[in-house]
PDB file of C-alpha atoms in Angstrom:
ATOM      1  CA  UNK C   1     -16.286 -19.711   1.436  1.00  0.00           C
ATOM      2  CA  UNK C   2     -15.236 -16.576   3.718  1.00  0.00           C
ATOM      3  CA  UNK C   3     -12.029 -16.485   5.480  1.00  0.00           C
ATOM      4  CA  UNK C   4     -12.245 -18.209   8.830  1.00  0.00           C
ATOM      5  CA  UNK C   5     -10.980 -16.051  11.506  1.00  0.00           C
ATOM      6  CA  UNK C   6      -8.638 -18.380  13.602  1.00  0.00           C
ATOM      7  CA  UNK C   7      -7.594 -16.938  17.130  1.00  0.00           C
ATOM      8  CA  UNK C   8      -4.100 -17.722  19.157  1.00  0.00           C
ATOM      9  CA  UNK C   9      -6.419 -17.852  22.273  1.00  0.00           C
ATOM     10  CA  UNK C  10     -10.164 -17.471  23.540  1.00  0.00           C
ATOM     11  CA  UNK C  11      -9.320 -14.100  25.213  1.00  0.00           C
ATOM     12  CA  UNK C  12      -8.166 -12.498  22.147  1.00  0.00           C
ATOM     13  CA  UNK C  13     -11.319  -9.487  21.205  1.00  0.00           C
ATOM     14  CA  UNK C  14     -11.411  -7.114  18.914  1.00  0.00           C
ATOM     15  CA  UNK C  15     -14.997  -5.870  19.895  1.00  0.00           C
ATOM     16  CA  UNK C  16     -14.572  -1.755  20.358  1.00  0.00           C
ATOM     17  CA  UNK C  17     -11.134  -1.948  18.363  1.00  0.00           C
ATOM     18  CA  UNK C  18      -9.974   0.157  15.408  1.00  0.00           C
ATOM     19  CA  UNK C  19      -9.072  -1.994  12.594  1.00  0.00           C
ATOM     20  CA  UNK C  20      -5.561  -0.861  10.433  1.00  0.00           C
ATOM     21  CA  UNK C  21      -6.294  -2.739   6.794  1.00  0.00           C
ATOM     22  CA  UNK C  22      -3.858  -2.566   4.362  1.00  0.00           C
ATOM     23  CA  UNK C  23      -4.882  -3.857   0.438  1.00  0.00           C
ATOM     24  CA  UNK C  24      -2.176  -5.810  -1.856  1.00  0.00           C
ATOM     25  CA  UNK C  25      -1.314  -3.095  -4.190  1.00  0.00           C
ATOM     26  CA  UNK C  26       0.944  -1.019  -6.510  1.00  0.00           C
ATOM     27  CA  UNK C  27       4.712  -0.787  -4.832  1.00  0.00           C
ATOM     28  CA  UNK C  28       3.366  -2.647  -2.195  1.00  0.00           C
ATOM     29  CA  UNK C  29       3.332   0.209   0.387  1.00  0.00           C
ATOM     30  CA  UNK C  30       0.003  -0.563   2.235  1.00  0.00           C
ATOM     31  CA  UNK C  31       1.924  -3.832   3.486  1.00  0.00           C
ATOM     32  CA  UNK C  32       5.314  -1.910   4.196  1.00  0.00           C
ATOM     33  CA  UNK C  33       3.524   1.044   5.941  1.00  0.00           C
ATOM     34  CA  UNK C  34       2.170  -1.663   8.015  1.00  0.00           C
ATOM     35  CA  UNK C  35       5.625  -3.682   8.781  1.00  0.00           C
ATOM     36  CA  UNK C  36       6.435  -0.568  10.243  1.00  0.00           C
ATOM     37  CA  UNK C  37       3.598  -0.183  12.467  1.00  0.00           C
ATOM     38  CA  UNK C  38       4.113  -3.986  13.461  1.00  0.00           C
ATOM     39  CA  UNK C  39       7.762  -3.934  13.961  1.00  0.00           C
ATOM     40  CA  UNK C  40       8.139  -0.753  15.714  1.00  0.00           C
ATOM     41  CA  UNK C  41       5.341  -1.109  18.705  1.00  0.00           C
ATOM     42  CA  UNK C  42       6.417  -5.062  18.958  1.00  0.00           C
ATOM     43  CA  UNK C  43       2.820  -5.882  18.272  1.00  0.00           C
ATOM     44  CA  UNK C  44       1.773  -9.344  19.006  1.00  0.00           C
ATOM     45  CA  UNK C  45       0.176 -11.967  16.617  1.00  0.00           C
ATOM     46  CA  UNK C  46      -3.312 -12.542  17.653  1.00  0.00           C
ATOM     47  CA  UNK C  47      -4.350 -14.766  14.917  1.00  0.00           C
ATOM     48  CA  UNK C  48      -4.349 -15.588  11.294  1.00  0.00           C
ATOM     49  CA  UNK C  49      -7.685 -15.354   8.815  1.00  0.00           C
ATOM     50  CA  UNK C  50      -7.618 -18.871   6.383  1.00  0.00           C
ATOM     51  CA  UNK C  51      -9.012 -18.295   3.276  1.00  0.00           C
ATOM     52  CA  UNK C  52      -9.123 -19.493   0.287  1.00  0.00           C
ATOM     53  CA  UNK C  53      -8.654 -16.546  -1.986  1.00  0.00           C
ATOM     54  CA  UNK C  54      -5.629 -15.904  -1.501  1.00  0.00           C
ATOM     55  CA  UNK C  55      -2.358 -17.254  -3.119  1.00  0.00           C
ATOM     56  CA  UNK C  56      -0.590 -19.627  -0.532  1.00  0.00           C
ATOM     57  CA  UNK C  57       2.380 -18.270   0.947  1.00  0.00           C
ATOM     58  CA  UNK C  58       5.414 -18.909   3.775  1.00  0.00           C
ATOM     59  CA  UNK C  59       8.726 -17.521   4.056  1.00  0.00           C
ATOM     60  CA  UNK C  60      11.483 -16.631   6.886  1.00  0.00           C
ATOM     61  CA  UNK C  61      10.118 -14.677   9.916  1.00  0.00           C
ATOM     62  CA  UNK C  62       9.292 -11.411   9.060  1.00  0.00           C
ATOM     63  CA  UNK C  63       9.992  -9.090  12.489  1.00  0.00           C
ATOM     64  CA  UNK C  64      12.573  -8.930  14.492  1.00  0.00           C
ATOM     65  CA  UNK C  65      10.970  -9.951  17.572  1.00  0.00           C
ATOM     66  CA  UNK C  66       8.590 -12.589  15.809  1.00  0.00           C
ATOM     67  CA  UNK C  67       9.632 -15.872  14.822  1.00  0.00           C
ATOM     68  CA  UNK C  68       6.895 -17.702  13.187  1.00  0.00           C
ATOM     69  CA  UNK C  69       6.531 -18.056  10.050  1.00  0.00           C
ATOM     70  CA  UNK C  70       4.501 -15.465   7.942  1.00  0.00           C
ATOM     71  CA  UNK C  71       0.985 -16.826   6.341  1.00  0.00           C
ATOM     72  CA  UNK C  72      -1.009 -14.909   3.607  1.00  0.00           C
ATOM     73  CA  UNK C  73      -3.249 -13.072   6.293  1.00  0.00           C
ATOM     74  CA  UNK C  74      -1.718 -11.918  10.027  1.00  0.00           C
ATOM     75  CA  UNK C  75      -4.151 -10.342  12.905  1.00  0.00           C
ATOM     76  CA  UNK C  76      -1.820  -8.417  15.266  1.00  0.00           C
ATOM     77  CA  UNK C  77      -2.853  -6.036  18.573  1.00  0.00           C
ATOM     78  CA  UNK C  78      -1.734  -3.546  20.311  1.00  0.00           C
ATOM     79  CA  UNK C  79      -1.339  -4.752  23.974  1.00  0.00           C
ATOM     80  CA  UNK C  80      -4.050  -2.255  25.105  1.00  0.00           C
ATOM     81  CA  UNK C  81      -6.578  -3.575  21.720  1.00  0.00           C
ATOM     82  CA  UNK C  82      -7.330  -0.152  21.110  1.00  0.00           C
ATOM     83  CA  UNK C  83      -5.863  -1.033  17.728  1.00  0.00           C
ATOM     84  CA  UNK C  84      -5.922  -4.201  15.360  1.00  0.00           C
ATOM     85  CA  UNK C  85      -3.859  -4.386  11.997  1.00  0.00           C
ATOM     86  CA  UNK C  86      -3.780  -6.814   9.727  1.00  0.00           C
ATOM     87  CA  UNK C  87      -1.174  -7.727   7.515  1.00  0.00           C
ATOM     88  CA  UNK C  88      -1.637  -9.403   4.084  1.00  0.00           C
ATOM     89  CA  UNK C  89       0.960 -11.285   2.531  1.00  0.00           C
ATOM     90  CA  UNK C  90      -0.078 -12.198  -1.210  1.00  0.00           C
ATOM     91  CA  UNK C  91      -2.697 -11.196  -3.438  1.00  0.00           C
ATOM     92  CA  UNK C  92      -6.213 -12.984  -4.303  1.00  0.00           C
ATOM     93  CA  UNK C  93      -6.334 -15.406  -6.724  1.00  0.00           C
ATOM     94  CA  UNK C  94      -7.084 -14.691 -10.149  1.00  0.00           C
ATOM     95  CA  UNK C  95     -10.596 -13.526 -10.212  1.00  0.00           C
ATOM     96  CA  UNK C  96     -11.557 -14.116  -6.799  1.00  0.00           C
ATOM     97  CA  UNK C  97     -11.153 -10.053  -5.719  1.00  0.00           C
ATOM     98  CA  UNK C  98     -14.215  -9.652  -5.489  1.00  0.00           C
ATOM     99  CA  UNK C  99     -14.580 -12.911  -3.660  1.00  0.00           C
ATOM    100  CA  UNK C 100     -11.658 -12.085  -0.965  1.00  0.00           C
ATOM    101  CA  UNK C 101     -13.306  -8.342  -0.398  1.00  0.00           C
ATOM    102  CA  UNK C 102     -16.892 -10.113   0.672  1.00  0.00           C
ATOM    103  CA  UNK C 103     -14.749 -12.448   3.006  1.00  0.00           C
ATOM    104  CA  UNK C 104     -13.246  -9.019   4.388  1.00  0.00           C
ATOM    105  CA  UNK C 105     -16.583  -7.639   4.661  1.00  0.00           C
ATOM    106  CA  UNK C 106     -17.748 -10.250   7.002  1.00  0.00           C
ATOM    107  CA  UNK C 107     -14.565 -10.480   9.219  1.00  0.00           C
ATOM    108  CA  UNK C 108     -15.560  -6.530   9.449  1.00  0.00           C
ATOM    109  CA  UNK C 109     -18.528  -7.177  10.354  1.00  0.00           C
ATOM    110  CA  UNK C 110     -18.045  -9.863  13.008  1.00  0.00           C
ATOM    111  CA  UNK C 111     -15.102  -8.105  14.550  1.00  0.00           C
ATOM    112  CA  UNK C 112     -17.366  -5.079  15.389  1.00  0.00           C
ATOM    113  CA  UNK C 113     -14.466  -2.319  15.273  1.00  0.00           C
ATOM    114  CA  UNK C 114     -15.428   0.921  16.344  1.00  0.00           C
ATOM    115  CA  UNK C 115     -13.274   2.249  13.230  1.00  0.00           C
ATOM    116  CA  UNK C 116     -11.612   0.836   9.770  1.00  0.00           C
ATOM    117  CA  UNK C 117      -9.123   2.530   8.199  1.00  0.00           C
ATOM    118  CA  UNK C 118      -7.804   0.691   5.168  1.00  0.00           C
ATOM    119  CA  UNK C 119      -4.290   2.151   3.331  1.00  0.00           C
ATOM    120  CA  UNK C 120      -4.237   1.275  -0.419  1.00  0.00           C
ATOM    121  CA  UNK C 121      -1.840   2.830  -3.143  1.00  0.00           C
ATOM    122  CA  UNK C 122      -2.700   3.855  -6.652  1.00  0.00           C
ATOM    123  CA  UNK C 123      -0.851   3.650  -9.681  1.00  0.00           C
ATOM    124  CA  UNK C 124       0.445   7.312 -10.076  1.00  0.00           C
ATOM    125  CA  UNK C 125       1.017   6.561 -13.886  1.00  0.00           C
ATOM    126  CA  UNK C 126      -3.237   6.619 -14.666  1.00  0.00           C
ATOM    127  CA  UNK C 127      -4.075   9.353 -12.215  1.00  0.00           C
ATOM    128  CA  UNK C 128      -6.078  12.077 -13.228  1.00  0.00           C
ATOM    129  CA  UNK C 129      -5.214  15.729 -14.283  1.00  0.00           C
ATOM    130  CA  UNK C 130      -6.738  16.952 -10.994  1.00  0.00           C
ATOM    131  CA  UNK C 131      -4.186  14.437  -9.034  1.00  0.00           C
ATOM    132  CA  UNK C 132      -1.473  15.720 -10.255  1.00  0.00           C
ATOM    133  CA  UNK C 133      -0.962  18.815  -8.111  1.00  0.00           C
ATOM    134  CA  UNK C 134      -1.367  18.881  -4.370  1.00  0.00           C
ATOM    135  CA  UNK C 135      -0.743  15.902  -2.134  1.00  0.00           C
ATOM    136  CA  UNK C 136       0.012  12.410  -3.322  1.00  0.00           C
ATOM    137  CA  UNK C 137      -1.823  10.867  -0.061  1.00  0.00           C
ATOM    138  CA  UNK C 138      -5.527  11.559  -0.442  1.00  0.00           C
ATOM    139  CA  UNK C 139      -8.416  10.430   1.676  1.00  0.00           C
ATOM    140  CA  UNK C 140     -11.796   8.722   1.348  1.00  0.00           C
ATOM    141  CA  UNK C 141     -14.726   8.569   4.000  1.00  0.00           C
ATOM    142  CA  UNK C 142     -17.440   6.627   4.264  1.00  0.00           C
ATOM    143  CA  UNK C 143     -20.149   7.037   6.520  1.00  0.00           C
ATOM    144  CA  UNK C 144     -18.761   8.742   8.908  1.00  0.00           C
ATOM    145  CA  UNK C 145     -19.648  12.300  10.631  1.00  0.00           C
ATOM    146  CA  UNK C 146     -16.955  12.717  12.427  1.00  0.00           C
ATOM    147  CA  UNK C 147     -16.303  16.761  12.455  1.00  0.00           C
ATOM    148  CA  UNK C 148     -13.124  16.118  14.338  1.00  0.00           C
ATOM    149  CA  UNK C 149     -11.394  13.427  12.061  1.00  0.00           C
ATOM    150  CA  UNK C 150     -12.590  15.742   9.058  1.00  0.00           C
ATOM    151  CA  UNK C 151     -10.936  19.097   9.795  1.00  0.00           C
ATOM    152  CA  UNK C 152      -7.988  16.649  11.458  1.00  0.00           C
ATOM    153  CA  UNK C 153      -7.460  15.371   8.063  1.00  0.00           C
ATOM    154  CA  UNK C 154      -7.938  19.091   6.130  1.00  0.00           C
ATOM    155  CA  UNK C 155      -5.195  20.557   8.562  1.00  0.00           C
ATOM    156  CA  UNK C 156      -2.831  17.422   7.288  1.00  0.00           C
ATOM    157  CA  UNK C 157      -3.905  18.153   3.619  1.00  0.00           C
ATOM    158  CA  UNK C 158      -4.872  14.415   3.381  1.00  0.00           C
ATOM    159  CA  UNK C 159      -7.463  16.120   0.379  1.00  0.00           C
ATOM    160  CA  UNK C 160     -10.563  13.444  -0.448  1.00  0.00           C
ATOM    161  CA  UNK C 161     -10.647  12.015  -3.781  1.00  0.00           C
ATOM    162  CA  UNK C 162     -12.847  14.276  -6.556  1.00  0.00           C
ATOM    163  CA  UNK C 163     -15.078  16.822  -4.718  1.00  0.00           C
ATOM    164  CA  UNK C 164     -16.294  17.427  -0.871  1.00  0.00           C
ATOM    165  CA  UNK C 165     -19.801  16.981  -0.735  1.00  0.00           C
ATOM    166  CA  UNK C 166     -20.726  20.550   0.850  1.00  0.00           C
ATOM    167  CA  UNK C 167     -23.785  20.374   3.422  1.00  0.00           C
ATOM    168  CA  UNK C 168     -26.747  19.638   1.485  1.00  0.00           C
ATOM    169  CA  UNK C 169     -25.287  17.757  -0.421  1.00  0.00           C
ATOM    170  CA  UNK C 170     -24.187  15.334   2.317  1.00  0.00           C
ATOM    171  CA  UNK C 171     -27.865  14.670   3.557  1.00  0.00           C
ATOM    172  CA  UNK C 172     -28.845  13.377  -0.502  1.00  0.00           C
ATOM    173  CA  UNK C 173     -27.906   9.763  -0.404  1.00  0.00           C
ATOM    174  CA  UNK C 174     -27.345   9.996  -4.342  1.00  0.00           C
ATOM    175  CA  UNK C 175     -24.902  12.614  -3.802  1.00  0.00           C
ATOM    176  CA  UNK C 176     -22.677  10.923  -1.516  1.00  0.00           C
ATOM    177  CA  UNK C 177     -23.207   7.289  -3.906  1.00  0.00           C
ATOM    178  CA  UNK C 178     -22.101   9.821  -7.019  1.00  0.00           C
ATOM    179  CA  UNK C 179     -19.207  10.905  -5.330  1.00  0.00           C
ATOM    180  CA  UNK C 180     -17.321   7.423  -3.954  1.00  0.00           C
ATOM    181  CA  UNK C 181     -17.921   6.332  -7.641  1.00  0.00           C
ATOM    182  CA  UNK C 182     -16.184   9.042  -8.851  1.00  0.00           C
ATOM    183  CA  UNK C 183     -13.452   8.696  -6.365  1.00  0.00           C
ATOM    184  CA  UNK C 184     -13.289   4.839  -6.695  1.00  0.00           C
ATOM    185  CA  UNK C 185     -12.755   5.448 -10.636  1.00  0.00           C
ATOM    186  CA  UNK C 186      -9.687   6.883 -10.141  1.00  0.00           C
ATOM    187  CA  UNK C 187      -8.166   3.796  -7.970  1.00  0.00           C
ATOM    188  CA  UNK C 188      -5.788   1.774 -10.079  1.00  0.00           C
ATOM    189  CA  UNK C 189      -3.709  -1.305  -9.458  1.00  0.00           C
ATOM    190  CA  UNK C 190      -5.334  -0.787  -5.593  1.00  0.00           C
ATOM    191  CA  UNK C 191      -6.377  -4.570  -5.070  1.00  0.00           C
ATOM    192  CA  UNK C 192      -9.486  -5.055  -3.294  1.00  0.00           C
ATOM    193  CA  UNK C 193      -9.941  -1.596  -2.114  1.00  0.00           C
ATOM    194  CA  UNK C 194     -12.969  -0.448  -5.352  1.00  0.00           C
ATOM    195  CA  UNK C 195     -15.351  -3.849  -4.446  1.00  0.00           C
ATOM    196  CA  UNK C 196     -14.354  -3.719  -0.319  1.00  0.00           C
ATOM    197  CA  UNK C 197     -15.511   0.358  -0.165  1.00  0.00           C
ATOM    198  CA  UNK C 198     -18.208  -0.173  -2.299  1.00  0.00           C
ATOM    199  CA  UNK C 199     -19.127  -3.217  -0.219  1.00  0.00           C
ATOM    200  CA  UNK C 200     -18.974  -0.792   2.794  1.00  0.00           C
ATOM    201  CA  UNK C 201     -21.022   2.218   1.669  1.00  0.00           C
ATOM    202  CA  UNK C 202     -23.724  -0.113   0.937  1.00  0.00           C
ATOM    203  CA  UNK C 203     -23.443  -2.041   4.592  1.00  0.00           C
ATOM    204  CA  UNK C 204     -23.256   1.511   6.208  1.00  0.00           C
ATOM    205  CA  UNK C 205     -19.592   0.621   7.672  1.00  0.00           C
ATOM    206  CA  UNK C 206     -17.686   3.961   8.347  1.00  0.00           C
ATOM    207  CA  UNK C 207     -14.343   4.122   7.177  1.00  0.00           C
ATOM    208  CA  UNK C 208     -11.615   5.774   6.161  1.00  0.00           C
ATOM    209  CA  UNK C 209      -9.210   5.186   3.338  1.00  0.00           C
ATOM    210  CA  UNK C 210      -5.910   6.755   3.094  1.00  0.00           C
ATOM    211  CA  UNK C 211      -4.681   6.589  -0.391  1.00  0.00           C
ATOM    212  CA  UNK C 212      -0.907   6.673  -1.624  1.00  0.00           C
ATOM    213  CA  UNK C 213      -0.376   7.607  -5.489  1.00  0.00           C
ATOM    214  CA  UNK C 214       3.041   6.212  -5.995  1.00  0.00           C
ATOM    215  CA  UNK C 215       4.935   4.819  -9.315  1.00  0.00           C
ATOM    216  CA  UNK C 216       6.301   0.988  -8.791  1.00  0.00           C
ATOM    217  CA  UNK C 217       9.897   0.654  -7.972  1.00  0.00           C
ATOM    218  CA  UNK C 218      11.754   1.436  -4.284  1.00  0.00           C
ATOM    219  CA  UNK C 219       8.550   2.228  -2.749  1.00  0.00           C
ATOM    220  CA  UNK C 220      10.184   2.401   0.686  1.00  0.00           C
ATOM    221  CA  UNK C 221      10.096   6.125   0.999  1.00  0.00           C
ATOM    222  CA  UNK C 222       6.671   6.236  -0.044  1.00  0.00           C
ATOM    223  CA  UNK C 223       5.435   3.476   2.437  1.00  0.00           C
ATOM    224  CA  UNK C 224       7.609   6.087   5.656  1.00  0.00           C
ATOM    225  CA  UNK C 225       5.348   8.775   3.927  1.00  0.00           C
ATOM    226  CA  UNK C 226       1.729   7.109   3.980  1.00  0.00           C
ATOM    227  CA  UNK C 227       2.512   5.219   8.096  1.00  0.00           C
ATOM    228  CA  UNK C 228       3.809   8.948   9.002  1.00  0.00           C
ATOM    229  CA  UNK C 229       0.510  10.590   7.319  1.00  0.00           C
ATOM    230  CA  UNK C 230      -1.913   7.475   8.741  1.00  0.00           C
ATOM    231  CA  UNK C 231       0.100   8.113  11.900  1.00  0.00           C
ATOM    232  CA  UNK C 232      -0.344  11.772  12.400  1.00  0.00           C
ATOM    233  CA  UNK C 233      -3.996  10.938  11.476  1.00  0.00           C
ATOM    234  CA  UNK C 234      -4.761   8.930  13.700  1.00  0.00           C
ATOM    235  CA  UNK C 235      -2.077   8.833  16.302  1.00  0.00           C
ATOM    236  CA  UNK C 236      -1.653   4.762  15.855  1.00  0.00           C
ATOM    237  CA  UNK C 237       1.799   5.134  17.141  1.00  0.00           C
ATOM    238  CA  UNK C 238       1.694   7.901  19.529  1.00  0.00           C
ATOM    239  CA  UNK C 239       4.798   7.848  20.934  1.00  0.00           C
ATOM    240  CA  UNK C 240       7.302   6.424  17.888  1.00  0.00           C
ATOM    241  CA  UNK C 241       9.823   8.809  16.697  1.00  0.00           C
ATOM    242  CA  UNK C 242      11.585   6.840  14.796  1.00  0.00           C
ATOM    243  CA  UNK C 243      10.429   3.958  12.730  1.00  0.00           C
ATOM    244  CA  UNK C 244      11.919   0.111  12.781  1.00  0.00           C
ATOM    245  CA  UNK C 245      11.780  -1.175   9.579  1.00  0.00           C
ATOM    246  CA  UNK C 246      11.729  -5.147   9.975  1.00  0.00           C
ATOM    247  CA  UNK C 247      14.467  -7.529   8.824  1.00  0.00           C
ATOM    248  CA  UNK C 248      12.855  -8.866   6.055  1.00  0.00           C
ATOM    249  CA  UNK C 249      13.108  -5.478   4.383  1.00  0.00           C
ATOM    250  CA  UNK C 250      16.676  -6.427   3.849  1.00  0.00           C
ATOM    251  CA  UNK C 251      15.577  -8.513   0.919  1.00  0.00           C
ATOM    252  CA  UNK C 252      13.627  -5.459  -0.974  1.00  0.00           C
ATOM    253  CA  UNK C 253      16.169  -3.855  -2.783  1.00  0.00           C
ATOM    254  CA  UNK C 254      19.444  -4.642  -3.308  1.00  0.00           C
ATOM    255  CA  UNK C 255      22.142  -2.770  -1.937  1.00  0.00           C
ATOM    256  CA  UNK C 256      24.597  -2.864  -5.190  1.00  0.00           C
ATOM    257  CA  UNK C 257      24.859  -4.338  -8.175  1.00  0.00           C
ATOM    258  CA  UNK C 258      27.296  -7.716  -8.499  1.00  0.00           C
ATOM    259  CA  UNK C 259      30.775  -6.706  -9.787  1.00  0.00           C
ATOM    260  CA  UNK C 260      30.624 -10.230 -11.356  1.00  0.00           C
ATOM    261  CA  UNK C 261      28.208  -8.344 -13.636  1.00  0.00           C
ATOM    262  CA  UNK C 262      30.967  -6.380 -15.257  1.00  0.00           C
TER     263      UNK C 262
END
């Protein structure tokens, strides 16, 4: 059964808006890219997705200037709509990935963005030879021909997974299929982000992805590094400075170890 998309109000439209999607993943620094998106422009809950995929979940309030609870899935605005993120608390059930990415697919679908950008993380441990050197943020687009966004991405040396398609190549469907397959192959520990960009080629959905090879541990620096790149991207947060990080990241890592310890 999809996700049911349940709004705070009847007003609340995100026909026209970009959508900010981050998947459950290594180090967990789609989700704590996004905190930082949330808590610094004070965005406001517009509604939660129920479904049934995912693990329940609840906890303190999250952001400092939010104080209900947090749920598994969180719909927030800016207060001109021009963007929507989503927040996702806990991962899909055992073997219902595949399941959960189909539900995304249809809130997608029925929320008729005008963009999706989804932020997923890799596990740095299994990446390939070629990954190695160069930037640990890389890029993959879908159905998109947008010159601008392209040679926007280029100048930030957000690099695409495996090979650009040159010219020709881009107009031979099988190409482009050959090429997000060989791309998606080198995703690991990145949640729903292989079935939901597979999903999307196939339903013609542009989008971007913005991909963060990190190593689990204090993944905080490397969640700064992938909101400043999707930031300077896209210009989500065009006039932050300085990032907020949210209370609840005072639970991440521990400041010290107990001298009861030793």
């Amino acid at each position: 059964m999809p996700g049911v998309f349940v709004k705070t109000s009847e007003a609340v439209s995100t026909r026209g808006s970009k959508l900010l999607l981050p998947t459950v993943s290594v180090g967990n620094v789609p989700q704590l890219a996004v905190d930082l998106f949330i808590n610094t422009l004070q965005l406001s809950r517009i509604g939660i997705i129920d479904d049934s995929a995912l693990l329940p979940l609840s906890g303190a309030p999250a952001f400092d200037h939010i104080s209900s609870r947090p749920v598994p899935l969180e719909v927030y605005q800016t207060s001109d709509a021009k963007w929507t993120i989503v927040q996702q608390r806990s991962p899909p059930l055992p073997k219902h990935h595949r399941i959960f990415a189909q539900s995304m697919l249809e809130f997608i679908k029925a929320g008729q963005f005008d963009r999706v950008v989804l932020l997923a993380s890799s596990d740095a441990a299994l990446r390939t030879d070629a990954l190695i050197d160069g930037p640990q943020i890389r890029s993959i687009s879908l159905n998109s021909r947008d010159e601008q966004l392209v040679a926007r991405l280029q100048a930030l040396s957000l690099d695409e997974f495996g090979e650009r398609p040159n010219k020709a190549k881009d107009l031979d469907m099988a190409a482009r299929e050959s090429s997000l397959k060989t791309a998606l192959k080198q995703l690991h520990a990145a949640g729903i982000a292989r079935p939901l960009l597979s999903m999307c080629q196939d339903a013609d959905i542009p989008v971007l992805a913005l991909v963060s090879l990190v190593n689990e541990g204090d993944n905080i620096p490397d969640a700064i590094v992938l909101a400043n790149a999707a930031n300077a991207a896209l210009d989500i947060a065009s006039n932050t400075h300085q990032w907020c990080p949210p209370q609840s990241w005072k639970w991440l890592v521990p400041s010290s170890a107990p001298a009861e310890l030793y």
